[in-house]
mmCIF file of C-alpha atoms in Angstrom:
data_model
loop_
_atom_site.group_PDB
_atom_site.id
_atom_site.type_symbol
_atom_site.label_atom_id
_atom_site.label_comp_id
_atom_site.label_asym_id
_atom_site.label_seq_id
_atom_site.Cartn_x
_atom_site.Cartn_y
_atom_site.Cartn_z
ATOM 1 C CA ARG A 1 35.013 -3.915 -11.261
ATOM 2 C CA ALA A 2 31.803 -1.552 -12.643
ATOM 3 C CA ALA A 3 28.331 -2.343 -11.304
ATOM 4 C CA GLN A 4 26.152 -3.653 -13.378
ATOM 5 C CA ALA A 5 22.774 -4.835 -13.272
ATOM 6 C CA LEU A 6 20.565 -7.369 -15.393
ATOM 7 C CA ALA A 7 17.155 -7.100 -16.098
ATOM 8 C CA ALA A 8 14.980 -9.963 -17.109
ATOM 9 C CA GLU A 9 11.133 -9.551 -17.663
ATOM 10 C CA ALA A 10 9.518 -12.641 -15.950
ATOM 11 C CA ALA A 11 5.773 -12.689 -17.686
ATOM 12 C CA GLU A 12 3.431 -15.179 -18.412
ATOM 13 C CA GLU A 13 1.589 -13.014 -21.042
ATOM 14 C CA ALA A 14 4.256 -11.508 -22.650
ATOM 15 C CA VAL A 15 8.069 -12.379 -21.853
ATOM 16 C CA MET A 16 9.822 -8.933 -23.126
ATOM 17 C CA VAL A 17 11.290 -6.024 -21.313
ATOM 18 C CA VAL A 18 7.807 -4.244 -21.192
ATOM 19 C CA PRO A 19 5.652 -3.141 -18.464
ATOM 20 C CA PRO A 20 2.848 -5.477 -17.877
ATOM 21 C CA ALA A 21 0.324 -2.544 -16.984
ATOM 22 C CA GLU A 22 0.092 -0.258 -19.302
ATOM 23 C CA GLU A 23 0.825 2.648 -17.290
ATOM 24 C CA GLU A 24 4.288 1.482 -16.202
ATOM 25 C CA GLN A 25 7.120 2.631 -18.492
ATOM 26 C CA PRO A 26 9.616 0.350 -20.287
ATOM 27 C CA VAL A 27 13.049 0.034 -18.666
ATOM 28 C CA GLU A 28 14.840 2.042 -21.261
ATOM 29 C CA GLU A 29 12.500 4.852 -21.336
ATOM 30 C CA ILE A 30 12.990 5.227 -17.254
ATOM 31 C CA ALA A 31 16.585 5.152 -18.254
ATOM 32 C CA GLN A 32 16.190 8.337 -20.640
ATOM 33 C CA GLU A 33 14.247 10.188 -18.406
ATOM 34 C CA GLN A 34 15.610 13.493 -17.335
ATOM 35 C CA GLU A 35 18.397 13.122 -14.970
ATOM 36 C CA LYS A 36 19.636 16.750 -14.528
ATOM 37 C CA PRO A 37 19.803 17.263 -10.899
ATOM 38 C CA THR A 38 16.996 19.699 -9.143
ATOM 39 C CA LYS A 39 18.215 22.740 -7.229
ATOM 40 C CA GLU A 40 15.358 21.360 -4.557
ATOM 41 C CA GLY A 41 17.141 18.899 -1.823
ATOM 42 C CA PHE A 42 15.598 15.615 -1.667
ATOM 43 C CA PHE A 43 14.617 16.437 2.167
ATOM 44 C CA ALA A 44 12.667 19.474 0.437
ATOM 45 C CA ARG A 45 10.911 17.095 -2.171
ATOM 46 C CA LEU A 46 10.022 14.545 0.628
ATOM 47 C CA LYS A 47 8.327 17.494 2.749
ATOM 48 C CA ARG A 48 6.523 18.847 -0.363
ATOM 49 C CA SER A 49 5.464 15.081 -1.047
ATOM 50 C CA LEU A 50 4.015 14.384 2.004
ATOM 51 C CA LEU A 51 1.747 17.678 1.956
ATOM 52 C CA LYS A 52 -1.259 15.880 1.584
ATOM 53 C CA THR A 53 -0.105 13.124 4.184
ATOM 54 C CA LYS A 54 0.781 15.701 6.947
ATOM 55 C CA GLU A 55 -3.083 16.981 6.584
ATOM 56 C CA ASN A 56 -3.936 14.288 8.984
ATOM 57 C CA LEU A 57 -0.406 12.807 10.366
ATOM 58 C CA GLY A 58 2.468 14.829 11.603
ATOM 59 C CA SER A 59 2.489 18.816 11.281
ATOM 60 C CA GLY A 60 -1.538 18.222 10.701
ATOM 61 C CA PHE A 61 -1.589 17.081 14.382
ATOM 62 C CA ILE A 62 -0.623 20.563 15.662
ATOM 63 C CA SER A 63 -3.962 22.105 15.552
ATOM 64 C CA LEU A 64 -5.665 19.131 17.117
ATOM 65 C CA PHE A 65 -3.331 19.499 20.489
ATOM 66 C CA ARG A 66 -3.117 23.269 20.529
ATOM 67 C CA GLY A 67 -4.908 24.588 23.623
ATOM 68 C CA LYS A 68 -6.239 20.987 24.401
ATOM 69 C CA LYS A 69 -6.233 19.254 27.685
ATOM 70 C CA ILE A 70 -4.952 15.359 27.652
ATOM 71 C CA ASP A 71 -7.848 13.477 28.333
ATOM 72 C CA ASP A 72 -10.181 10.518 26.684
ATOM 73 C CA ASP A 73 -11.864 13.056 24.492
ATOM 74 C CA LEU A 74 -8.529 14.170 22.874
ATOM 75 C CA PHE A 75 -7.316 10.662 22.594
ATOM 76 C CA GLU A 76 -9.960 9.739 20.646
ATOM 77 C CA GLU A 77 -9.980 12.589 18.077
ATOM 78 C CA LEU A 78 -6.368 11.302 18.028
ATOM 79 C CA GLU A 79 -7.388 7.770 17.056
ATOM 80 C CA GLU A 80 -9.724 8.785 14.728
ATOM 81 C CA GLN A 81 -7.327 11.240 12.632
ATOM 82 C CA LEU A 82 -4.717 8.144 12.849
ATOM 83 C CA LEU A 83 -7.360 5.834 11.220
ATOM 84 C CA ILE A 84 -8.174 8.574 8.576
ATOM 85 C CA ALA A 85 -4.589 9.109 7.455
ATOM 86 C CA ASP A 86 -4.969 4.885 6.918
ATOM 87 C CA VAL A 87 -2.727 4.255 9.849
ATOM 88 C CA GLY A 88 -4.722 1.245 10.474
ATOM 89 C CA VAL A 89 -6.451 -0.328 13.282
ATOM 90 C CA GLU A 90 -4.108 -2.586 14.927
ATOM 91 C CA THR A 91 -1.135 0.233 14.590
ATOM 92 C CA THR A 92 -3.465 2.891 15.683
ATOM 93 C CA ARG A 93 -4.468 1.480 18.883
ATOM 94 C CA LYS A 94 -0.869 0.424 19.707
ATOM 95 C CA ILE A 95 0.245 4.197 19.376
ATOM 96 C CA ILE A 96 -2.863 5.059 21.474
ATOM 97 C CA THR A 97 -2.266 2.446 24.299
ATOM 98 C CA ASN A 98 1.373 3.629 24.132
ATOM 99 C CA LEU A 99 1.207 7.483 24.299
ATOM 100 C CA THR A 100 -1.713 6.968 26.960
ATOM 101 C CA GLU A 101 1.065 4.999 29.435
ATOM 102 C CA GLY A 102 3.664 7.416 28.473
ATOM 103 C CA ALA A 103 1.777 10.820 29.324
ATOM 104 C CA SER A 104 0.335 9.193 32.470
ATOM 105 C CA ARG A 105 4.237 8.408 33.581
ATOM 106 C CA LYS A 106 5.432 11.461 32.364
ATOM 107 C CA GLN A 107 2.605 13.392 34.162
ATOM 108 C CA LEU A 108 1.978 15.637 30.927
ATOM 109 C CA ARG A 109 -1.021 18.049 31.075
ATOM 110 C CA ASP A 110 -0.234 19.989 28.282
ATOM 111 C CA ALA A 111 -1.686 18.793 24.970
ATOM 112 C CA GLU A 112 1.169 20.139 22.882
ATOM 113 C CA ALA A 113 3.686 18.259 24.874
ATOM 114 C CA LEU A 114 2.012 15.003 23.514
ATOM 115 C CA TYR A 115 3.141 16.083 20.492
ATOM 116 C CA GLY A 116 6.715 15.215 20.603
ATOM 117 C CA LEU A 117 5.898 11.561 22.225
ATOM 118 C CA LEU A 118 3.874 11.096 19.254
ATOM 119 C CA LYS A 119 6.492 11.681 16.886
ATOM 120 C CA GLU A 120 8.882 9.614 19.005
ATOM 121 C CA GLU A 121 6.373 6.966 18.908
ATOM 122 C CA MET A 122 5.764 6.955 15.329
ATOM 123 C CA GLY A 123 9.881 7.368 14.759
ATOM 124 C CA GLU A 124 10.025 4.113 16.843
ATOM 125 C CA ILE A 125 7.810 2.292 14.514
ATOM 126 C CA LEU A 126 9.928 3.146 11.067
ATOM 127 C CA ALA A 127 13.214 2.799 13.026
ATOM 128 C CA LYS A 128 12.393 -1.156 13.247
ATOM 129 C CA VAL A 129 12.316 -1.113 9.368
ATOM 130 C CA ASP A 130 15.293 1.203 8.301
ATOM 131 C CA GLU A 131 17.527 -1.169 7.068
ATOM 132 C CA PRO A 132 19.241 -0.191 3.508
ATOM 133 C CA LEU A 133 19.614 -2.685 0.477
ATOM 134 C CA ASN A 134 23.418 -4.322 0.900
ATOM 135 C CA VAL A 135 24.116 -5.939 -2.582
ATOM 136 C CA GLU A 136 27.527 -6.712 -1.652
ATOM 137 C CA GLY A 137 28.830 -10.579 -1.125
ATOM 138 C CA LYS A 138 26.792 -12.251 -3.714
ATOM 139 C CA THR A 139 27.782 -12.755 -7.415
ATOM 140 C CA PRO A 140 25.083 -12.183 -9.076
ATOM 141 C CA PHE A 141 23.071 -10.546 -6.276
ATOM 142 C CA VAL A 142 19.502 -11.634 -7.466
ATOM 143 C CA ILE A 143 16.756 -9.117 -6.715
ATOM 144 C CA LEU A 144 13.013 -11.075 -7.455
ATOM 145 C CA MET A 145 10.481 -7.996 -7.779
ATOM 146 C CA VAL A 146 6.888 -8.545 -6.639
ATOM 147 C CA GLY A 147 3.698 -6.777 -7.044
ATOM 148 C CA VAL A 148 0.221 -6.223 -8.447
ATOM 149 C CA ASN A 149 -0.228 -4.287 -11.647
ATOM 150 C CA GLY A 150 0.151 -0.775 -11.741
ATOM 151 C CA VAL A 151 1.835 0.028 -8.463
ATOM 152 C CA GLY A 152 5.111 0.870 -10.122
ATOM 153 C CA LYS A 153 7.008 -1.687 -10.136
ATOM 154 C CA THR A 154 8.829 -1.771 -13.623
ATOM 155 C CA THR A 155 9.122 1.860 -13.388
ATOM 156 C CA THR A 156 10.882 0.988 -9.470
ATOM 157 C CA ILE A 157 12.914 -1.441 -11.405
ATOM 158 C CA GLY A 158 14.379 0.901 -14.219
ATOM 159 C CA LYS A 159 15.251 3.752 -11.191
ATOM 160 C CA LEU A 160 17.039 0.865 -9.525
ATOM 161 C CA ALA A 161 19.134 -0.370 -12.521
ATOM 162 C CA ARG A 162 19.836 3.258 -13.150
ATOM 163 C CA GLN A 163 21.786 3.382 -10.000
ATOM 164 C CA PHE A 164 23.974 0.687 -11.532
ATOM 165 C CA ASN A 165 26.021 0.858 -14.962
ATOM 166 C CA ASN A 166 25.758 -0.724 -18.305
ATOM 167 C CA ILE A 167 22.233 -2.792 -18.287
ATOM 168 C CA PRO A 168 22.106 -5.311 -20.529
ATOM 169 C CA VAL A 169 18.638 -7.386 -20.740
ATOM 170 C CA ILE A 170 17.699 -11.169 -21.119
ATOM 171 C CA ALA A 171 14.352 -11.569 -22.840
ATOM 172 C CA GLN A 172 12.578 -14.421 -24.555
ATOM 173 C CA HIS A 173 9.288 -14.719 -27.053
ATOM 174 C CA THR A 174 6.121 -13.874 -26.102
ATOM 175 C CA GLY A 175 4.677 -16.723 -24.181
ATOM 176 C CA ALA A 176 7.970 -17.968 -23.030
ATOM 177 C CA ASP A 177 7.583 -19.524 -19.346
ATOM 178 C CA SER A 178 8.557 -17.054 -16.959
ATOM 179 C CA ALA A 179 10.615 -19.323 -14.837
ATOM 180 C CA SER A 180 13.090 -20.313 -17.647
ATOM 181 C CA VAL A 181 13.569 -16.593 -18.702
ATOM 182 C CA ILE A 182 14.973 -16.220 -15.187
ATOM 183 C CA PHE A 183 16.632 -19.556 -15.222
ATOM 184 C CA ASP A 184 18.385 -18.278 -18.210
ATOM 185 C CA ALA A 185 19.140 -14.784 -17.058
ATOM 186 C CA ILE A 186 20.963 -16.307 -14.138
ATOM 187 C CA GLN A 187 22.988 -18.400 -15.860
ATOM 188 C CA ALA A 188 23.875 -15.389 -18.044
ATOM 189 C CA ALA A 189 24.392 -13.577 -15.439
ATOM 190 C CA LYS A 190 27.224 -16.061 -13.620
ATOM 191 C CA ALA A 191 28.393 -16.473 -17.365
ATOM 192 C CA ARG A 192 29.228 -12.717 -17.935
ATOM 193 C CA ASN A 193 30.411 -11.809 -14.056
ATOM 194 C CA ILE A 194 27.379 -9.639 -13.383
ATOM 195 C CA ASP A 195 27.072 -8.101 -10.223
ATOM 196 C CA VAL A 196 23.298 -7.774 -9.426
ATOM 197 C CA LEU A 197 20.393 -9.131 -11.582
ATOM 198 C CA ILE A 198 17.137 -7.519 -11.356
ATOM 199 C CA ALA A 199 14.229 -9.989 -12.194
ATOM 200 C CA ASP A 200 11.210 -8.216 -13.114
ATOM 201 C CA THR A 201 7.346 -10.412 -12.912
ATOM 202 C CA ALA A 202 4.313 -9.823 -14.085
ATOM 203 C CA GLY A 203 1.777 -8.122 -11.953
ATOM 204 C CA ARG A 204 -0.367 -10.419 -10.406
ATOM 205 C CA LEU A 205 -3.440 -9.898 -8.263
ATOM 206 C CA GLN A 206 -2.549 -11.164 -4.241
ATOM 207 C CA ASN A 207 -5.888 -13.120 -4.458
ATOM 208 C CA LYS A 208 -5.123 -15.211 -7.912
ATOM 209 C CA SER A 209 -3.501 -18.443 -6.170
ATOM 210 C CA HIS A 210 -2.621 -19.798 -9.431
ATOM 211 C CA LEU A 211 -0.372 -16.759 -10.092
ATOM 212 C CA MET A 212 1.024 -16.720 -6.609
ATOM 213 C CA GLU A 213 2.228 -20.578 -7.272
ATOM 214 C CA GLU A 214 3.916 -19.424 -10.208
ATOM 215 C CA LEU A 215 5.560 -17.056 -8.109
ATOM 216 C CA LYS A 216 6.811 -20.010 -6.163
ATOM 217 C CA LYS A 217 8.076 -21.691 -9.013
ATOM 218 C CA ILE A 218 10.314 -19.024 -9.920
ATOM 219 C CA VAL A 219 11.854 -18.876 -6.749
ATOM 220 C CA ARG A 220 12.347 -22.947 -6.803
ATOM 221 C CA VAL A 221 14.038 -22.635 -10.111
ATOM 222 C CA MET A 222 16.346 -20.081 -8.775
ATOM 223 C CA LYS A 223 17.241 -22.279 -6.021
ATOM 224 C CA LYS A 224 18.719 -24.956 -8.617
ATOM 225 C CA LEU A 225 21.024 -22.428 -9.530
ATOM 226 C CA ASP A 226 21.783 -20.706 -6.211
ATOM 227 C CA VAL A 227 20.488 -22.368 -3.214
ATOM 228 C CA GLU A 228 20.621 -18.399 -1.747
ATOM 229 C CA ALA A 229 18.641 -16.925 -4.404
ATOM 230 C CA PRO A 230 16.685 -14.850 -4.511
ATOM 231 C CA HIS A 231 19.181 -12.647 -2.373
ATOM 232 C CA GLU A 232 16.051 -9.855 -2.173
ATOM 233 C CA VAL A 233 12.579 -10.108 -2.784
ATOM 234 C CA MET A 234 11.072 -6.843 -2.721
ATOM 235 C CA LEU A 235 7.582 -5.927 -2.831
ATOM 236 C CA THR A 236 6.322 -2.947 -4.766
ATOM 237 C CA ILE A 237 3.603 -1.009 -3.172
ATOM 238 C CA ASP A 238 1.239 2.081 -3.989
ATOM 239 C CA ALA A 239 0.961 4.057 -0.925
ATOM 240 C CA SER A 240 -2.362 5.791 -2.313
ATOM 241 C CA THR A 241 -4.036 1.901 -1.858
ATOM 242 C CA GLY A 242 -4.033 2.524 1.965
ATOM 243 C CA GLN A 243 -5.116 -0.676 3.792
ATOM 244 C CA ASN A 244 -5.093 -2.751 0.580
ATOM 245 C CA ALA A 245 -1.242 -2.407 0.583
ATOM 246 C CA VAL A 246 -1.206 -4.488 4.042
ATOM 247 C CA SER A 247 -3.188 -7.227 2.507
ATOM 248 C CA GLN A 248 -0.860 -6.966 -0.463
ATOM 249 C CA ALA A 249 1.969 -7.482 1.701
ATOM 250 C CA LYS A 250 0.743 -10.230 3.861
ATOM 251 C CA LEU A 251 -0.265 -12.478 0.724
ATOM 252 C CA PHE A 252 2.954 -12.058 -0.784
ATOM 253 C CA HIS A 253 4.870 -12.415 2.338
ATOM 254 C CA GLU A 254 3.044 -16.000 3.014
ATOM 255 C CA ALA A 255 3.902 -16.824 -0.679
ATOM 256 C CA VAL A 256 7.555 -15.953 -1.232
ATOM 257 C CA GLY A 257 8.937 -14.829 1.850
ATOM 258 C CA LEU A 258 9.192 -10.796 1.304
ATOM 259 C CA THR A 259 12.606 -9.304 2.476
ATOM 260 C CA GLY A 260 12.261 -5.811 1.356
ATOM 261 C CA ILE A 261 9.251 -3.384 0.219
ATOM 262 C CA THR A 262 9.383 -0.289 -2.039
ATOM 263 C CA LEU A 263 6.506 2.450 -1.460
ATOM 264 C CA THR A 264 5.947 4.284 -4.200
ATOM 265 C CA LYS A 265 3.493 7.200 -4.935
ATOM 266 C CA LEU A 266 3.864 8.683 -2.149
ATOM 267 C CA ASP A 267 3.513 12.222 -3.407
ATOM 268 C CA GLY A 268 -0.042 13.324 -4.237
ATOM 269 C CA THR A 269 -1.700 10.721 -1.677
ATOM 270 C CA ALA A 270 -3.361 11.079 2.004
ATOM 271 C CA LYS A 271 -2.780 7.780 2.938
ATOM 272 C CA GLY A 272 0.804 7.772 3.613
ATOM 273 C CA GLY A 273 -0.027 6.536 6.938
ATOM 274 C CA VAL A 274 -0.168 3.220 5.659
ATOM 275 C CA ILE A 275 3.646 2.943 5.947
ATOM 276 C CA PHE A 276 3.070 3.035 9.656
ATOM 277 C CA SER A 277 0.873 0.060 9.427
ATOM 278 C CA VAL A 278 3.188 -2.034 6.734
ATOM 279 C CA ALA A 279 6.310 -1.405 9.153
ATOM 280 C CA ASP A 280 4.508 -2.206 12.372
ATOM 281 C CA GLN A 281 2.667 -5.581 11.419
ATOM 282 C CA PHE A 282 5.160 -7.145 9.240
ATOM 283 C CA GLY A 283 8.862 -5.310 10.176
ATOM 284 C CA ILE A 284 9.528 -6.057 6.671
ATOM 285 C CA PRO A 285 12.704 -3.570 5.779
ATOM 286 C CA ILE A 286 11.279 -0.364 3.748
ATOM 287 C CA ARG A 287 14.493 -0.246 1.448
ATOM 288 C CA TYR A 288 13.391 2.869 -1.049
ATOM 289 C CA ILE A 289 10.275 5.458 -0.949
ATOM 290 C CA GLY A 290 9.175 7.092 -4.380
ATOM 291 C CA VAL A 291 8.453 10.644 -4.147
ATOM 292 C CA GLY A 292 7.744 11.766 -7.709
ATOM 293 C CA GLU A 293 8.452 10.499 -11.239
ATOM 294 C CA ARG A 294 11.741 11.514 -11.568
ATOM 295 C CA ILE A 295 14.619 9.053 -11.283
ATOM 296 C CA GLU A 296 16.207 10.629 -8.466
ATOM 297 C CA ASP A 297 12.832 10.664 -6.798
ATOM 298 C CA LEU A 298 13.219 7.146 -6.055
ATOM 299 C CA ARG A 299 15.563 7.308 -2.835
ATOM 300 C CA PRO A 300 16.846 4.556 0.062
ATOM 301 C CA PHE A 301 14.448 4.821 3.025
ATOM 302 C CA LYS A 302 15.732 6.633 6.093
ATOM 303 C CA ALA A 303 13.440 6.367 9.041
ATOM 304 C CA ASP A 304 15.024 10.067 10.561
ATOM 305 C CA ASP A 305 14.445 11.619 7.733
ATOM 306 C CA PHE A 306 10.771 10.777 6.744
ATOM 307 C CA ILE A 307 9.711 11.773 10.362
ATOM 308 C CA GLU A 308 11.465 15.161 10.496
ATOM 309 C CA ALA A 309 9.710 15.825 6.983
ATOM 310 C CA LEU A 310 6.418 14.531 8.186
ATOM 311 C CA PHE A 311 6.514 16.468 11.372
ATOM 312 C CA ALA A 312 7.835 19.512 10.312
ATOM 313 C CA ARG A 313 5.804 22.725 10.649
ATOM 314 C CA GLU A 314 5.432 24.867 7.597
ATOM 315 C CA ASP A 315 6.443 28.184 7.797
#
């Protein structure tokens, strides 16, 4: 049968299919966005979206290495540049340590040869979290979307739902209990033999314990109808928030056990290096990346493509 998706808005303030934050679009509007395929391929768009990140990472390292010898000063400069790009202290130290050992083991003398080694090292970090979302095998496959306000969570839901067909919506009156809305949505999905159910939750700050407790309640309610639900707990994080995204991932993971991450707003930020920090510290699969506002700008994450785009030399 045709794939279907069911979107349920679970919010304590207003249980409707509207974004919890003003800057996010309703699902219906997103689905009506321009869908005409662009002549520019996704890889080219990815390269373009990473231009600011590339200033400190990837091809931005070329000027750092050119004509230099491999010594402590070079590694110190590299460390500083990684930190500026929001790769994070722990991940940066790990990269520097591995590069130092690798350069010594391979007896590298030319700093430009270190460029390839760095690309390989950073590629290995992302390869560990390159795992596409697979919604087969469970009916309905329940995706619980979580995240703070303004990260593009509801927009992401609209784009995800557009990948499926025929999207009915389950909503209740303002003030309805969020867990009960999702309970009704799962029942409706089972009754209608729906393939995929996407449950939207109101944005919440990761340091608000009572809101995080509500997420735990939602998960408990889901398990009353399906002990394996939710089959995916996906955190949406905004790449432009830098290391704050790491804090979000940590606390949401502790609260509800994340199984996937979508990284949005990679276009237009110089802080895209946070993807390495998140990948290295948590090992949670990165399912999707967002590199623009178009529906087609949300794509399954592919580590090789990302690294190639990041390290691609500009003509």
